[in-house]
Amino acid sequence: MSDDPLPPPSPNPAPGRTATRTAAVIPAAGRGVRLGPGAPKALRALGGTPMLVHAIRAMADSRAVSLVVVVAPPDGAAEVRTLLDAHALPERTDFLVVPGGESRQESVRLGLDALPPGYDIVLVHDAARPLVPVDTVDAVIEAVRDGAPAVVPALPLADTVKQVEPAAVPGDPEPVVATPDRSLLRAVQTPQGFDRATLVRAHETVRGDVTDDASMVEQLGLTVVTVPGHEEAFKVTRPLDLVLAEAVLARRRHNDGF
């Protein structure tokens, strides 16, 4: 990880564009109980490499991302720094590790607090989405550059969705109350991209549990837009997801020869 001063924004932006720099914040403080006991989910191995390292490389693969802030478990920042030092990461990207909080929302806020000045676009990416393609990352950044305050990659739903009345006892039958039109619904992925000032204001303003950072921006009354997601940007949450991720990684290595 580089301790050198961060470079200034490019002096020659594209015509009609102001120079911008992009940073990615990766909250990696969760335990990942659905994957079972053991190491935190972000540190589980995928193809012999921790998922967190795959997720960091996925952000750094974008030439627009010049800084990645990893938010570690509150007592695990030193361990994560050692982990990153042990793996090859792109030299053109700076990396920073900071301790996280008790919730994902708090961890993202701590990652934001650690960002130096000069970064106008912020990506927030799940460490448990290790295989997001660089084209998806670039599409999110481009949409923020084009003026959207918040951008999420999303996929249409393949399955019919039912709204139910939750059972009082888990596992009991649940009455269906509605069938939403799935053509109006999307499954949201990460990285989610933001105008930095907008995301900071959302974290200063919105209280209570939220499922993602984009929903915080929605609560400010601002428009969140979607760009096409990718089927390989799935979240590794259950043991079956890990099997699928290993298969995707093996296919990539076979096709790309790395």
Short mmCIF file of N, CA and C in Angstrom, two decimals, residues 78-215:
data_model
loop_
_atom_site.label_atom_id
_atom_site.label_comp_id
_atom_site.label_asym_id
_atom_site.label_seq_id
_atom_site.Cartn_x
_atom_site.Cartn_y
_atom_site.Cartn_z
N ALA A 78 -5.38 -4.26 11.35
CA ALA A 78 -3.99 -4.69 11.16
C ALA A 78 -3.95 -5.99 10.36
N GLU A 79 -4.87 -6.90 10.65
CA GLU A 79 -4.92 -8.17 9.92
C GLU A 79 -5.22 -7.94 8.44
N VAL A 80 -6.14 -7.03 8.15
CA VAL A 80 -6.49 -6.76 6.76
C VAL A 80 -5.33 -6.08 6.04
N ARG A 81 -4.62 -5.16 6.72
CA ARG A 81 -3.44 -4.53 6.09
C ARG A 81 -2.40 -5.59 5.72
N THR A 82 -2.16 -6.53 6.64
CA THR A 82 -1.20 -7.61 6.38
C THR A 82 -1.66 -8.45 5.20
N LEU A 83 -2.97 -8.70 5.14
CA LEU A 83 -3.54 -9.48 4.04
C LEU A 83 -3.30 -8.80 2.70
N LEU A 84 -3.55 -7.49 2.64
CA LEU A 84 -3.37 -6.77 1.38
C LEU A 84 -1.90 -6.73 0.99
N ASP A 85 -1.02 -6.59 1.97
CA ASP A 85 0.42 -6.57 1.67
C ASP A 85 0.89 -7.89 1.08
N ALA A 86 0.15 -8.98 1.38
CA ALA A 86 0.56 -10.32 0.93
C ALA A 86 0.07 -10.65 -0.47
N HIS A 87 -0.75 -9.78 -1.05
CA HIS A 87 -1.31 -10.06 -2.37
C HIS A 87 -0.96 -8.93 -3.34
N ALA A 88 -0.75 -9.30 -4.58
CA ALA A 88 -0.42 -8.32 -5.61
C ALA A 88 -1.64 -7.48 -5.95
N LEU A 89 -1.50 -6.17 -5.84
CA LEU A 89 -2.57 -5.23 -6.17
C LEU A 89 -2.03 -4.21 -7.17
N PRO A 90 -2.89 -3.63 -8.00
CA PRO A 90 -2.40 -2.69 -9.02
C PRO A 90 -1.64 -1.52 -8.40
N GLU A 91 -0.46 -1.23 -8.97
CA GLU A 91 0.40 -0.19 -8.41
C GLU A 91 -0.16 1.21 -8.65
N ARG A 92 -1.01 1.38 -9.67
CA ARG A 92 -1.53 2.72 -9.96
C ARG A 92 -2.67 3.12 -9.03
N THR A 93 -3.11 2.19 -8.15
CA THR A 93 -4.22 2.47 -7.23
C THR A 93 -3.68 2.55 -5.81
N ASP A 94 -4.15 3.55 -5.06
CA ASP A 94 -3.79 3.65 -3.65
C ASP A 94 -4.80 2.87 -2.81
N PHE A 95 -4.33 2.35 -1.67
CA PHE A 95 -5.19 1.57 -0.80
C PHE A 95 -5.07 2.07 0.63
N LEU A 96 -6.20 2.07 1.31
CA LEU A 96 -6.26 2.56 2.69
C LEU A 96 -7.15 1.62 3.47
N VAL A 97 -6.74 1.24 4.68
CA VAL A 97 -7.54 0.37 5.54
C VAL A 97 -7.89 1.13 6.81
N VAL A 98 -9.18 1.14 7.16
CA VAL A 98 -9.63 1.82 8.37
C VAL A 98 -10.54 0.88 9.15
N PRO A 99 -10.60 1.02 10.48
CA PRO A 99 -11.50 0.18 11.28
C PRO A 99 -12.96 0.58 11.03
N GLY A 100 -13.83 -0.43 11.03
CA GLY A 100 -15.25 -0.18 10.80
C GLY A 100 -16.05 -0.07 12.08
N GLY A 101 -17.37 -0.07 11.92
CA GLY A 101 -18.27 0.07 13.05
C GLY A 101 -19.09 -1.19 13.27
N GLU A 102 -20.15 -1.04 14.05
CA GLU A 102 -20.98 -2.19 14.40
C GLU A 102 -22.01 -2.51 13.32
N SER A 103 -22.29 -1.57 12.43
CA SER A 103 -23.26 -1.81 11.36
C SER A 103 -22.63 -1.45 10.03
N ARG A 104 -23.24 -1.93 8.95
CA ARG A 104 -22.74 -1.59 7.63
C ARG A 104 -22.81 -0.09 7.40
N GLN A 105 -23.91 0.52 7.82
CA GLN A 105 -24.09 1.96 7.62
C GLN A 105 -22.98 2.75 8.32
N GLU A 106 -22.67 2.35 9.54
CA GLU A 106 -21.61 3.04 10.28
C GLU A 106 -20.25 2.81 9.61
N SER A 107 -20.03 1.61 9.10
CA SER A 107 -18.75 1.31 8.45
C SER A 107 -18.57 2.15 7.19
N VAL A 108 -19.63 2.28 6.39
CA VAL A 108 -19.53 3.11 5.19
C VAL A 108 -19.23 4.56 5.57
N ARG A 109 -19.90 5.04 6.62
CA ARG A 109 -19.66 6.43 7.06
C ARG A 109 -18.20 6.60 7.48
N LEU A 110 -17.65 5.63 8.19
CA LEU A 110 -16.25 5.73 8.60
C LEU A 110 -15.31 5.69 7.40
N GLY A 111 -15.68 4.92 6.38
CA GLY A 111 -14.90 4.92 5.15
C GLY A 111 -14.96 6.26 4.45
N LEU A 112 -16.15 6.87 4.43
CA LEU A 112 -16.29 8.21 3.85
C LEU A 112 -15.45 9.23 4.61
N ASP A 113 -15.47 9.14 5.93
CA ASP A 113 -14.70 10.08 6.76
C ASP A 113 -13.21 10.00 6.46
N ALA A 114 -12.75 8.83 6.01
CA ALA A 114 -11.31 8.64 5.77
C ALA A 114 -10.88 9.11 4.38
N LEU A 115 -11.83 9.47 3.52
CA LEU A 115 -11.47 9.89 2.16
C LEU A 115 -10.76 11.25 2.19
N PRO A 116 -9.63 11.36 1.50
CA PRO A 116 -8.97 12.67 1.37
C PRO A 116 -9.82 13.59 0.49
N PRO A 117 -9.53 14.89 0.53
CA PRO A 117 -10.19 15.81 -0.41
C PRO A 117 -9.83 15.45 -1.85
N GLY A 118 -10.65 15.93 -2.79
CA GLY A 118 -10.32 15.78 -4.20
C GLY A 118 -11.00 14.63 -4.90
N TYR A 119 -11.75 13.82 -4.15
CA TYR A 119 -12.50 12.72 -4.76
C TYR A 119 -13.96 13.12 -4.86
N ASP A 120 -14.45 13.26 -6.07
CA ASP A 120 -15.81 13.75 -6.30
C ASP A 120 -16.83 12.64 -6.46
N ILE A 121 -16.36 11.46 -6.85
CA ILE A 121 -17.24 10.32 -7.04
C ILE A 121 -16.83 9.22 -6.08
N VAL A 122 -17.82 8.61 -5.42
CA VAL A 122 -17.55 7.54 -4.46
C VAL A 122 -18.37 6.31 -4.85
N LEU A 123 -17.69 5.18 -4.95
CA LEU A 123 -18.36 3.90 -5.13
C LEU A 123 -18.43 3.21 -3.77
N VAL A 124 -19.54 2.54 -3.51
CA VAL A 124 -19.65 1.69 -2.33
C VAL A 124 -19.91 0.27 -2.84
N HIS A 125 -19.01 -0.63 -2.48
CA HIS A 125 -19.06 -1.99 -3.06
C HIS A 125 -19.03 -3.04 -1.96
N ASP A 126 -19.87 -4.06 -2.12
CA ASP A 126 -19.89 -5.17 -1.17
C ASP A 126 -18.66 -6.04 -1.37
N ALA A 127 -17.96 -6.33 -0.28
CA ALA A 127 -16.83 -7.26 -0.36
C ALA A 127 -17.30 -8.65 -0.79
N ALA A 128 -18.57 -8.96 -0.55
CA ALA A 128 -19.11 -10.28 -0.90
C ALA A 128 -19.56 -10.37 -2.35
N ARG A 129 -19.25 -9.34 -3.16
CA ARG A 129 -19.47 -9.41 -4.62
C ARG A 129 -18.10 -9.36 -5.29
N PRO A 130 -17.36 -10.48 -5.25
CA PRO A 130 -15.96 -10.44 -5.67
C PRO A 130 -15.74 -10.45 -7.17
N LEU A 131 -16.78 -10.75 -7.96
CA LEU A 131 -16.56 -11.01 -9.39
C LEU A 131 -17.23 -10.00 -10.30
N VAL A 132 -17.57 -8.82 -9.80
CA VAL A 132 -18.20 -7.82 -10.65
C VAL A 132 -17.26 -7.42 -11.78
N PRO A 133 -17.74 -7.44 -13.03
CA PRO A 133 -16.87 -7.10 -14.15
C PRO A 133 -16.56 -5.60 -14.19
N VAL A 134 -15.43 -5.26 -14.77
CA VAL A 134 -14.98 -3.88 -14.82
C VAL A 134 -15.93 -3.03 -15.66
N ASP A 135 -16.57 -3.61 -16.66
CA ASP A 135 -17.51 -2.83 -17.48
C ASP A 135 -18.67 -2.31 -16.64
N THR A 136 -19.10 -3.09 -15.66
CA THR A 136 -20.18 -2.64 -14.77
C THR A 136 -19.70 -1.49 -13.90
N VAL A 137 -18.50 -1.61 -13.37
CA VAL A 137 -17.92 -0.54 -12.54
C VAL A 137 -17.83 0.75 -13.36
N ASP A 138 -17.33 0.65 -14.57
CA ASP A 138 -17.17 1.83 -15.42
C ASP A 138 -18.52 2.45 -15.78
N ALA A 139 -19.54 1.62 -16.00
CA ALA A 139 -20.86 2.15 -16.35
C ALA A 139 -21.45 2.97 -15.21
N VAL A 140 -21.24 2.51 -13.99
CA VAL A 140 -21.73 3.25 -12.81
C VAL A 140 -21.02 4.60 -12.72
N ILE A 141 -19.70 4.60 -12.85
CA ILE A 141 -18.93 5.84 -12.76
C ILE A 141 -19.36 6.82 -13.84
N GLU A 142 -19.54 6.32 -15.06
CA GLU A 142 -19.90 7.18 -16.18
C GLU A 142 -21.26 7.85 -15.93
N ALA A 143 -22.21 7.12 -15.36
CA ALA A 143 -23.53 7.69 -15.10
C ALA A 143 -23.46 8.79 -14.05
N VAL A 144 -22.59 8.63 -13.04
CA VAL A 144 -22.42 9.70 -12.04
C VAL A 144 -21.76 10.91 -12.71
N ARG A 145 -20.76 10.66 -13.54
CA ARG A 145 -20.10 11.77 -14.25
C ARG A 145 -21.09 12.54 -15.12
N ASP A 146 -22.09 11.83 -15.63
CA ASP A 146 -23.09 12.47 -16.48
C ASP A 146 -24.15 13.23 -15.69
N GLY A 147 -24.03 13.23 -14.35
CA GLY A 147 -24.91 14.08 -13.55
C GLY A 147 -25.84 13.40 -12.60
N ALA A 148 -25.91 12.08 -12.59
CA ALA A 148 -26.79 11.39 -11.64
C ALA A 148 -26.20 11.46 -10.24
N PRO A 149 -27.00 11.82 -9.21
CA PRO A 149 -26.46 11.87 -7.85
C PRO A 149 -26.21 10.49 -7.26
N ALA A 150 -26.93 9.48 -7.76
CA ALA A 150 -26.77 8.12 -7.25
C ALA A 150 -27.11 7.13 -8.36
N VAL A 151 -26.29 6.08 -8.47
CA VAL A 151 -26.44 5.11 -9.56
C VAL A 151 -26.28 3.71 -8.99
N VAL A 152 -27.15 2.80 -9.42
CA VAL A 152 -27.03 1.41 -8.99
C VAL A 152 -27.08 0.49 -10.20
N PRO A 153 -26.22 -0.54 -10.25
CA PRO A 153 -26.37 -1.55 -11.28
C PRO A 153 -27.51 -2.48 -10.88
N ALA A 154 -28.32 -2.90 -11.85
CA ALA A 154 -29.50 -3.69 -11.52
C ALA A 154 -29.84 -4.65 -12.65
N LEU A 155 -30.50 -5.74 -12.28
CA LEU A 155 -30.92 -6.75 -13.24
C LEU A 155 -32.43 -6.95 -13.16
N PRO A 156 -33.09 -7.21 -14.30
CA PRO A 156 -34.51 -7.59 -14.25
C PRO A 156 -34.67 -8.89 -13.46
N LEU A 157 -35.84 -9.09 -12.89
CA LEU A 157 -36.10 -10.31 -12.13
C LEU A 157 -36.53 -11.43 -13.06
N ALA A 158 -35.97 -12.63 -12.85
CA ALA A 158 -36.35 -13.79 -13.66
C ALA A 158 -37.57 -14.49 -13.08
N ASP A 159 -37.75 -14.40 -11.77
CA ASP A 159 -38.84 -15.11 -11.09
C ASP A 159 -40.03 -14.21 -10.83
N THR A 160 -41.22 -14.81 -10.78
CA THR A 160 -42.39 -14.09 -10.31
C THR A 160 -42.22 -13.81 -8.82
N VAL A 161 -42.64 -12.62 -8.39
CA VAL A 161 -42.48 -12.20 -7.00
C VAL A 161 -43.85 -12.11 -6.34
N LYS A 162 -43.94 -12.59 -5.11
CA LYS A 162 -45.18 -12.52 -4.34
C LYS A 162 -44.96 -11.67 -3.09
N GLN A 163 -45.89 -10.78 -2.83
CA GLN A 163 -45.90 -10.06 -1.56
C GLN A 163 -46.78 -10.85 -0.61
N VAL A 164 -46.28 -11.09 0.61
CA VAL A 164 -47.00 -11.94 1.56
C VAL A 164 -47.22 -11.20 2.88
N GLU A 165 -48.10 -11.76 3.65
CA GLU A 165 -48.26 -11.31 5.04
C GLU A 165 -47.35 -12.21 5.87
N PRO A 166 -46.29 -11.66 6.49
CA PRO A 166 -45.33 -12.52 7.18
C PRO A 166 -45.98 -13.37 8.27
N ALA A 167 -45.53 -14.60 8.39
CA ALA A 167 -46.05 -15.51 9.42
C ALA A 167 -45.55 -15.10 10.79
N ALA A 168 -46.39 -15.30 11.78
CA ALA A 168 -45.99 -14.99 13.16
C ALA A 168 -44.89 -15.93 13.62
N VAL A 169 -44.93 -17.17 13.12
CA VAL A 169 -43.92 -18.17 13.47
C VAL A 169 -43.13 -18.52 12.21
N PRO A 170 -41.81 -18.33 12.20
CA PRO A 170 -41.03 -18.65 11.01
C PRO A 170 -41.27 -20.08 10.55
N GLY A 171 -41.49 -20.22 9.25
CA GLY A 171 -41.74 -21.54 8.68
C GLY A 171 -43.20 -21.86 8.48
N ASP A 172 -44.10 -21.11 9.13
CA ASP A 172 -45.53 -21.32 8.93
C ASP A 172 -45.95 -20.79 7.57
N PRO A 173 -47.05 -21.30 7.01
CA PRO A 173 -47.55 -20.78 5.73
C PRO A 173 -47.85 -19.28 5.81
N GLU A 174 -47.58 -18.57 4.70
CA GLU A 174 -47.79 -17.13 4.65
C GLU A 174 -48.79 -16.79 3.55
N PRO A 175 -49.86 -16.06 3.87
CA PRO A 175 -50.84 -15.70 2.84
C PRO A 175 -50.25 -14.72 1.83
N VAL A 176 -50.52 -14.94 0.55
CA VAL A 176 -50.12 -14.02 -0.50
C VAL A 176 -51.12 -12.87 -0.55
N VAL A 177 -50.61 -11.63 -0.56
CA VAL A 177 -51.50 -10.47 -0.59
C VAL A 177 -51.42 -9.73 -1.93
N ALA A 178 -50.37 -9.96 -2.71
CA ALA A 178 -50.26 -9.27 -4.01
C ALA A 178 -49.18 -9.94 -4.85
N THR A 179 -49.29 -9.74 -6.18
CA THR A 179 -48.26 -10.19 -7.11
C THR A 179 -47.78 -8.97 -7.89
N PRO A 180 -46.67 -8.37 -7.46
CA PRO A 180 -46.17 -7.17 -8.16
C PRO A 180 -45.80 -7.48 -9.61
N ASP A 181 -45.91 -6.48 -10.44
CA ASP A 181 -45.50 -6.59 -11.83
C ASP A 181 -43.98 -6.62 -11.88
N ARG A 182 -43.42 -7.79 -12.19
CA ARG A 182 -41.96 -7.92 -12.11
C ARG A 182 -41.25 -7.08 -13.17
N SER A 183 -41.95 -6.64 -14.23
CA SER A 183 -41.30 -5.79 -15.23
C SER A 183 -40.92 -4.44 -14.65
N LEU A 184 -41.51 -4.07 -13.50
CA LEU A 184 -41.19 -2.80 -12.85
C LEU A 184 -40.16 -2.96 -11.73
N LEU A 185 -39.70 -4.18 -11.50
CA LEU A 185 -38.80 -4.46 -10.38
C LEU A 185 -37.40 -4.81 -10.90
N ARG A 186 -36.40 -4.49 -10.10
CA ARG A 186 -35.02 -4.81 -10.43
C ARG A 186 -34.30 -5.35 -9.18
N ALA A 187 -33.39 -6.28 -9.40
CA ALA A 187 -32.51 -6.75 -8.33
C ALA A 187 -31.24 -5.90 -8.36
N VAL A 188 -30.97 -5.24 -7.26
CA VAL A 188 -29.89 -4.25 -7.23
C VAL A 188 -28.58 -4.90 -6.79
N GLN A 189 -27.48 -4.45 -7.42
CA GLN A 189 -26.15 -4.95 -7.11
C GLN A 189 -25.26 -3.80 -6.64
N THR A 190 -23.98 -4.08 -6.53
CA THR A 190 -22.98 -3.05 -6.28
C THR A 190 -21.84 -3.27 -7.28
N PRO A 191 -20.98 -2.25 -7.51
CA PRO A 191 -20.86 -1.01 -6.75
C PRO A 191 -21.97 -0.02 -7.06
N GLN A 192 -22.42 0.65 -6.01
CA GLN A 192 -23.31 1.78 -6.18
C GLN A 192 -22.45 3.03 -6.21
N GLY A 193 -22.79 3.95 -7.11
CA GLY A 193 -21.96 5.14 -7.29
C GLY A 193 -22.70 6.40 -6.88
N PHE A 194 -21.94 7.37 -6.36
CA PHE A 194 -22.56 8.58 -5.81
C PHE A 194 -21.69 9.81 -6.06
N ASP A 195 -22.37 10.92 -6.25
CA ASP A 195 -21.72 12.20 -6.05
C ASP A 195 -21.33 12.27 -4.58
N ARG A 196 -20.08 12.57 -4.30
CA ARG A 196 -19.60 12.47 -2.92
C ARG A 196 -20.41 13.32 -1.95
N ALA A 197 -20.68 14.57 -2.31
CA ALA A 197 -21.40 15.47 -1.41
C ALA A 197 -22.79 14.92 -1.09
N THR A 198 -23.42 14.29 -2.08
CA THR A 198 -24.75 13.71 -1.87
C THR A 198 -24.69 12.57 -0.88
N LEU A 199 -23.71 11.69 -1.04
CA LEU A 199 -23.60 10.54 -0.14
C LEU A 199 -23.27 10.98 1.28
N VAL A 200 -22.38 11.96 1.41
CA VAL A 200 -22.06 12.48 2.75
C VAL A 200 -23.31 13.05 3.40
N ARG A 201 -24.09 13.82 2.65
CA ARG A 201 -25.31 14.41 3.21
C ARG A 201 -26.30 13.31 3.62
N ALA A 202 -26.39 12.27 2.84
CA ALA A 202 -27.30 11.17 3.18
C ALA A 202 -26.90 10.53 4.50
N HIS A 203 -25.59 10.32 4.69
CA HIS A 203 -25.14 9.69 5.94
C HIS A 203 -25.26 10.63 7.13
N GLU A 204 -25.24 11.92 6.88
CA GLU A 204 -25.42 12.89 7.97
C GLU A 204 -26.90 13.06 8.34
N THR A 205 -27.79 12.72 7.40
CA THR A 205 -29.21 13.04 7.56
C THR A 205 -30.07 11.84 7.92
N VAL A 206 -29.85 10.72 7.25
CA VAL A 206 -30.74 9.57 7.37
C VAL A 206 -30.36 8.73 8.58
N ARG A 207 -31.33 8.39 9.36
CA ARG A 207 -31.13 7.56 10.54
C ARG A 207 -31.98 6.30 10.41
N GLY A 208 -31.67 5.29 11.19
CA GLY A 208 -32.42 4.04 11.13
C GLY A 208 -31.78 3.06 10.16
N ASP A 209 -32.27 1.81 10.21
CA ASP A 209 -31.70 0.76 9.38
C ASP A 209 -32.04 0.99 7.91
N VAL A 210 -31.06 0.81 7.05
CA VAL A 210 -31.27 0.89 5.60
C VAL A 210 -30.61 -0.32 4.97
N THR A 211 -31.14 -0.73 3.81
CA THR A 211 -30.59 -1.92 3.16
C THR A 211 -29.42 -1.60 2.24
N ASP A 212 -29.37 -0.36 1.74
CA ASP A 212 -28.23 0.04 0.92
C ASP A 212 -28.11 1.56 0.94
N ASP A 213 -27.01 2.05 0.42
CA ASP A 213 -26.75 3.49 0.46
C ASP A 213 -27.67 4.26 -0.48
N ALA A 214 -28.05 3.63 -1.59
CA ALA A 214 -28.94 4.31 -2.53
C ALA A 214 -30.29 4.63 -1.88
N SER A 215 -30.78 3.75 -1.01
CA SER A 215 -32.05 4.02 -0.35
C SER A 215 -31.96 5.24 0.56
#
